[in-house]
């Protein structure tokens, strides 16, 4: 595991949320060059001594002195690694700041159409437990109950954002 001292020695953090090399590392890597590449997951990554790291985790370590349990990009943009956009959270907390899934048909997180009862179902997942918040004739009622549930269970205000 890399230490904060090693990260500070290798890199310079820039307020825009990226790292550059502090010194020449090889013929390919020059002093001042940007660190990392965009992985297919959308996160910036790099390799140090044969081990792969996500850049946002190194930036967190750079600033706070420890490797976070899980790092949440508050605004949901995976390559926005400004320290103000990163927070150390549990898996459960990270799940409370998700974007709306691409297969969502209602346009609102936790609101689905119940074909059998011909009503809108509002539900929420808390600590791996599905909670039924009720069925409603009007989608606006289901959305309102779901939003109240998000507040009650401490979901992040960005939860359910588009794209």
mmCIF file of C-alpha atoms in Angstrom:
data_model
loop_
_atom_site.group_PDB
_atom_site.id
_atom_site.type_symbol
_atom_site.label_atom_id
_atom_site.label_comp_id
_atom_site.label_asym_id
_atom_site.label_seq_id
_atom_site.Cartn_x
_atom_site.Cartn_y
_atom_site.Cartn_z
ATOM 1 C CA UNK A 1 0.000 0.000 0.000
ATOM 2 C CA UNK A 2 1.329 3.419 -0.948
ATOM 3 C CA UNK A 3 1.797 6.064 1.747
ATOM 4 C CA UNK A 4 1.011 9.765 1.794
ATOM 5 C CA UNK A 5 4.761 10.505 1.909
ATOM 6 C CA UNK A 6 5.302 8.552 -1.331
ATOM 7 C CA UNK A 7 2.413 10.341 -3.055
ATOM 8 C CA UNK A 8 3.689 13.754 -1.915
ATOM 9 C CA UNK A 9 7.171 12.855 -3.145
ATOM 10 C CA UNK A 10 5.960 11.715 -6.587
ATOM 11 C CA UNK A 11 3.176 14.150 -7.469
ATOM 12 C CA UNK A 12 1.953 17.724 -7.396
ATOM 13 C CA UNK A 13 -1.781 18.235 -6.877
ATOM 14 C CA UNK A 14 -3.528 20.967 -8.884
ATOM 15 C CA UNK A 15 -6.744 22.630 -7.700
ATOM 16 C CA UNK A 16 -8.500 21.550 -10.921
ATOM 17 C CA UNK A 17 -8.295 17.988 -9.596
ATOM 18 C CA UNK A 18 -5.355 16.414 -11.374
ATOM 19 C CA UNK A 19 -1.857 15.279 -10.514
ATOM 20 C CA UNK A 20 1.400 15.949 -12.352
ATOM 21 C CA UNK A 21 4.777 14.301 -11.926
ATOM 22 C CA UNK A 22 7.163 16.077 -9.590
ATOM 23 C CA UNK A 23 10.245 14.706 -11.399
ATOM 24 C CA UNK A 24 11.257 12.705 -14.489
ATOM 25 C CA UNK A 25 10.291 9.065 -13.990
ATOM 26 C CA UNK A 26 11.270 7.605 -17.383
ATOM 27 C CA UNK A 27 11.663 8.570 -21.041
ATOM 28 C CA UNK A 28 7.865 8.447 -21.363
ATOM 29 C CA UNK A 29 7.099 10.321 -18.142
ATOM 30 C CA UNK A 30 8.392 13.879 -17.865
ATOM 31 C CA UNK A 31 8.366 16.305 -14.963
ATOM 32 C CA UNK A 32 5.083 18.239 -15.021
ATOM 33 C CA UNK A 33 3.327 15.626 -17.165
ATOM 34 C CA UNK A 34 -0.215 14.587 -16.264
ATOM 35 C CA UNK A 35 -0.599 11.412 -14.236
ATOM 36 C CA UNK A 36 -2.915 8.619 -15.335
ATOM 37 C CA UNK A 37 -5.228 7.475 -18.070
ATOM 38 C CA UNK A 38 -8.994 7.154 -18.392
ATOM 39 C CA UNK A 39 -10.043 3.574 -17.677
ATOM 40 C CA UNK A 40 -13.129 2.074 -19.363
ATOM 41 C CA UNK A 41 -14.941 2.596 -16.030
ATOM 42 C CA UNK A 42 -14.583 6.366 -16.500
ATOM 43 C CA UNK A 43 -12.176 6.738 -13.575
ATOM 44 C CA UNK A 44 -8.633 8.041 -13.996
ATOM 45 C CA UNK A 45 -6.039 5.416 -13.083
ATOM 46 C CA UNK A 46 -2.289 5.033 -12.799
ATOM 47 C CA UNK A 47 0.206 2.363 -11.882
ATOM 48 C CA UNK A 48 2.841 2.615 -9.142
ATOM 49 C CA UNK A 49 5.356 -0.190 -8.674
ATOM 50 C CA UNK A 50 3.136 -2.621 -10.570
ATOM 51 C CA UNK A 51 -0.016 -1.817 -8.574
ATOM 52 C CA UNK A 52 -2.971 0.022 -10.108
ATOM 53 C CA UNK A 53 -4.559 2.967 -8.298
ATOM 54 C CA UNK A 54 -7.500 5.208 -9.035
ATOM 55 C CA UNK A 55 -6.281 8.804 -9.150
ATOM 56 C CA UNK A 56 -9.090 10.097 -6.912
ATOM 57 C CA UNK A 57 -7.957 7.751 -4.133
ATOM 58 C CA UNK A 58 -4.363 9.020 -4.442
ATOM 59 C CA UNK A 59 -5.615 12.623 -4.305
ATOM 60 C CA UNK A 60 -7.590 11.800 -1.173
ATOM 61 C CA UNK A 61 -4.486 10.193 0.372
ATOM 62 C CA UNK A 62 -2.402 13.213 -0.695
ATOM 63 C CA UNK A 63 -4.690 15.567 1.264
ATOM 64 C CA UNK A 64 -5.916 13.510 4.219
ATOM 65 C CA UNK A 65 -3.057 11.097 4.925
ATOM 66 C CA UNK A 66 -5.074 7.892 4.684
ATOM 67 C CA UNK A 67 -6.591 5.768 1.941
ATOM 68 C CA UNK A 68 -10.384 6.101 2.054
ATOM 69 C CA UNK A 69 -12.699 3.130 2.542
ATOM 70 C CA UNK A 70 -14.673 4.191 -0.505
ATOM 71 C CA UNK A 71 -14.461 7.505 -2.329
ATOM 72 C CA UNK A 72 -17.619 9.256 -3.470
ATOM 73 C CA UNK A 73 -17.506 11.821 -6.257
ATOM 74 C CA UNK A 74 -20.168 14.127 -4.811
ATOM 75 C CA UNK A 75 -21.303 15.495 -8.175
ATOM 76 C CA UNK A 76 -21.159 12.032 -9.798
ATOM 77 C CA UNK A 77 -18.565 12.990 -12.410
ATOM 78 C CA UNK A 78 -15.947 10.247 -12.274
ATOM 79 C CA UNK A 79 -13.052 12.311 -13.584
ATOM 80 C CA UNK A 80 -13.758 15.395 -11.440
ATOM 81 C CA UNK A 81 -11.093 14.775 -8.823
ATOM 82 C CA UNK A 82 -11.068 18.137 -7.075
ATOM 83 C CA UNK A 83 -10.592 17.456 -3.373
ATOM 84 C CA UNK A 84 -13.787 19.424 -2.639
ATOM 85 C CA UNK A 85 -15.687 16.846 -4.755
ATOM 86 C CA UNK A 86 -14.313 13.784 -2.942
ATOM 87 C CA UNK A 87 -15.490 12.293 0.340
ATOM 88 C CA UNK A 88 -14.669 9.127 2.268
ATOM 89 C CA UNK A 89 -17.849 7.103 2.674
ATOM 90 C CA UNK A 90 -19.020 3.590 3.436
ATOM 91 C CA UNK A 91 -20.432 1.454 0.632
ATOM 92 C CA UNK A 92 -23.893 2.127 2.048
ATOM 93 C CA UNK A 93 -23.356 5.919 1.989
ATOM 94 C CA UNK A 94 -21.928 5.750 -1.533
ATOM 95 C CA UNK A 95 -25.093 3.949 -2.661
ATOM 96 C CA UNK A 96 -27.106 6.919 -1.386
ATOM 97 C CA UNK A 97 -25.543 9.133 -4.073
ATOM 98 C CA UNK A 98 -26.214 7.269 -7.316
ATOM 99 C CA UNK A 99 -27.332 8.551 -10.672
ATOM 100 C CA UNK A 100 -30.599 7.282 -12.073
ATOM 101 C CA UNK A 101 -30.125 3.958 -13.897
ATOM 102 C CA UNK A 102 -30.345 4.037 -17.706
ATOM 103 C CA UNK A 103 -33.120 1.409 -17.652
ATOM 104 C CA UNK A 104 -35.379 3.504 -15.389
ATOM 105 C CA UNK A 105 -38.756 3.999 -17.100
ATOM 106 C CA UNK A 106 -40.498 6.434 -14.717
ATOM 107 C CA UNK A 107 -37.772 9.080 -14.837
ATOM 108 C CA UNK A 108 -37.528 9.029 -11.026
ATOM 109 C CA UNK A 109 -35.411 6.906 -8.720
ATOM 110 C CA UNK A 110 -37.437 4.358 -6.740
ATOM 111 C CA UNK A 111 -40.693 4.877 -8.632
ATOM 112 C CA UNK A 112 -41.982 2.047 -10.844
ATOM 113 C CA UNK A 113 -45.256 1.104 -12.504
ATOM 114 C CA UNK A 114 -47.038 -1.880 -10.936
ATOM 115 C CA UNK A 115 -48.825 -3.466 -13.918
ATOM 116 C CA UNK A 116 -50.891 -5.877 -11.827
ATOM 117 C CA UNK A 117 -52.377 -3.156 -9.594
ATOM 118 C CA UNK A 118 -52.190 -0.372 -12.190
ATOM 119 C CA UNK A 119 -50.548 1.982 -9.718
ATOM 120 C CA UNK A 120 -47.184 3.671 -9.182
ATOM 121 C CA UNK A 121 -45.015 1.957 -6.593
ATOM 122 C CA UNK A 122 -42.613 3.997 -4.466
ATOM 123 C CA UNK A 123 -39.807 2.011 -2.853
ATOM 124 C CA UNK A 124 -36.356 2.555 -1.394
ATOM 125 C CA UNK A 125 -33.362 0.350 -0.535
ATOM 126 C CA UNK A 126 -31.801 0.930 2.897
ATOM 127 C CA UNK A 127 -29.071 -1.311 4.359
ATOM 128 C CA UNK A 128 -29.728 -3.961 1.684
ATOM 129 C CA UNK A 129 -33.411 -4.020 2.627
ATOM 130 C CA UNK A 130 -36.162 -3.045 0.175
ATOM 131 C CA UNK A 131 -38.795 -0.844 1.797
ATOM 132 C CA UNK A 132 -42.182 -0.428 0.121
ATOM 133 C CA UNK A 133 -43.309 3.185 0.561
ATOM 134 C CA UNK A 134 -46.744 2.661 -0.998
ATOM 135 C CA UNK A 135 -48.717 2.483 -4.236
ATOM 136 C CA UNK A 136 -50.331 5.536 -5.769
ATOM 137 C CA UNK A 137 -52.692 6.367 -8.630
ATOM 138 C CA UNK A 138 -50.802 9.590 -9.330
ATOM 139 C CA UNK A 139 -47.077 9.465 -10.152
ATOM 140 C CA UNK A 140 -46.538 12.835 -8.425
ATOM 141 C CA UNK A 141 -47.692 11.324 -5.122
ATOM 142 C CA UNK A 142 -45.270 8.406 -5.550
ATOM 143 C CA UNK A 143 -42.417 10.821 -6.337
ATOM 144 C CA UNK A 144 -43.211 12.967 -3.280
ATOM 145 C CA UNK A 145 -43.257 9.944 -0.957
ATOM 146 C CA UNK A 146 -39.991 8.660 -2.432
ATOM 147 C CA UNK A 147 -38.326 12.090 -1.958
ATOM 148 C CA UNK A 148 -39.531 12.152 1.668
ATOM 149 C CA UNK A 149 -38.043 8.663 2.107
ATOM 150 C CA UNK A 150 -34.695 9.853 0.758
ATOM 151 C CA UNK A 151 -34.666 12.651 3.340
ATOM 152 C CA UNK A 152 -35.789 10.321 6.157
ATOM 153 C CA UNK A 153 -33.055 7.764 5.391
ATOM 154 C CA UNK A 154 -30.269 10.296 4.803
ATOM 155 C CA UNK A 155 -29.767 10.040 1.047
ATOM 156 C CA UNK A 156 -27.522 12.626 -0.605
ATOM 157 C CA UNK A 157 -29.314 15.510 -2.339
ATOM 158 C CA UNK A 158 -27.721 14.459 -5.673
ATOM 159 C CA UNK A 159 -29.170 10.927 -5.478
ATOM 160 C CA UNK A 160 -31.182 10.105 -8.590
ATOM 161 C CA UNK A 161 -29.559 12.782 -10.769
ATOM 162 C CA UNK A 162 -29.769 12.368 -14.528
ATOM 163 C CA UNK A 163 -26.746 10.991 -16.451
#
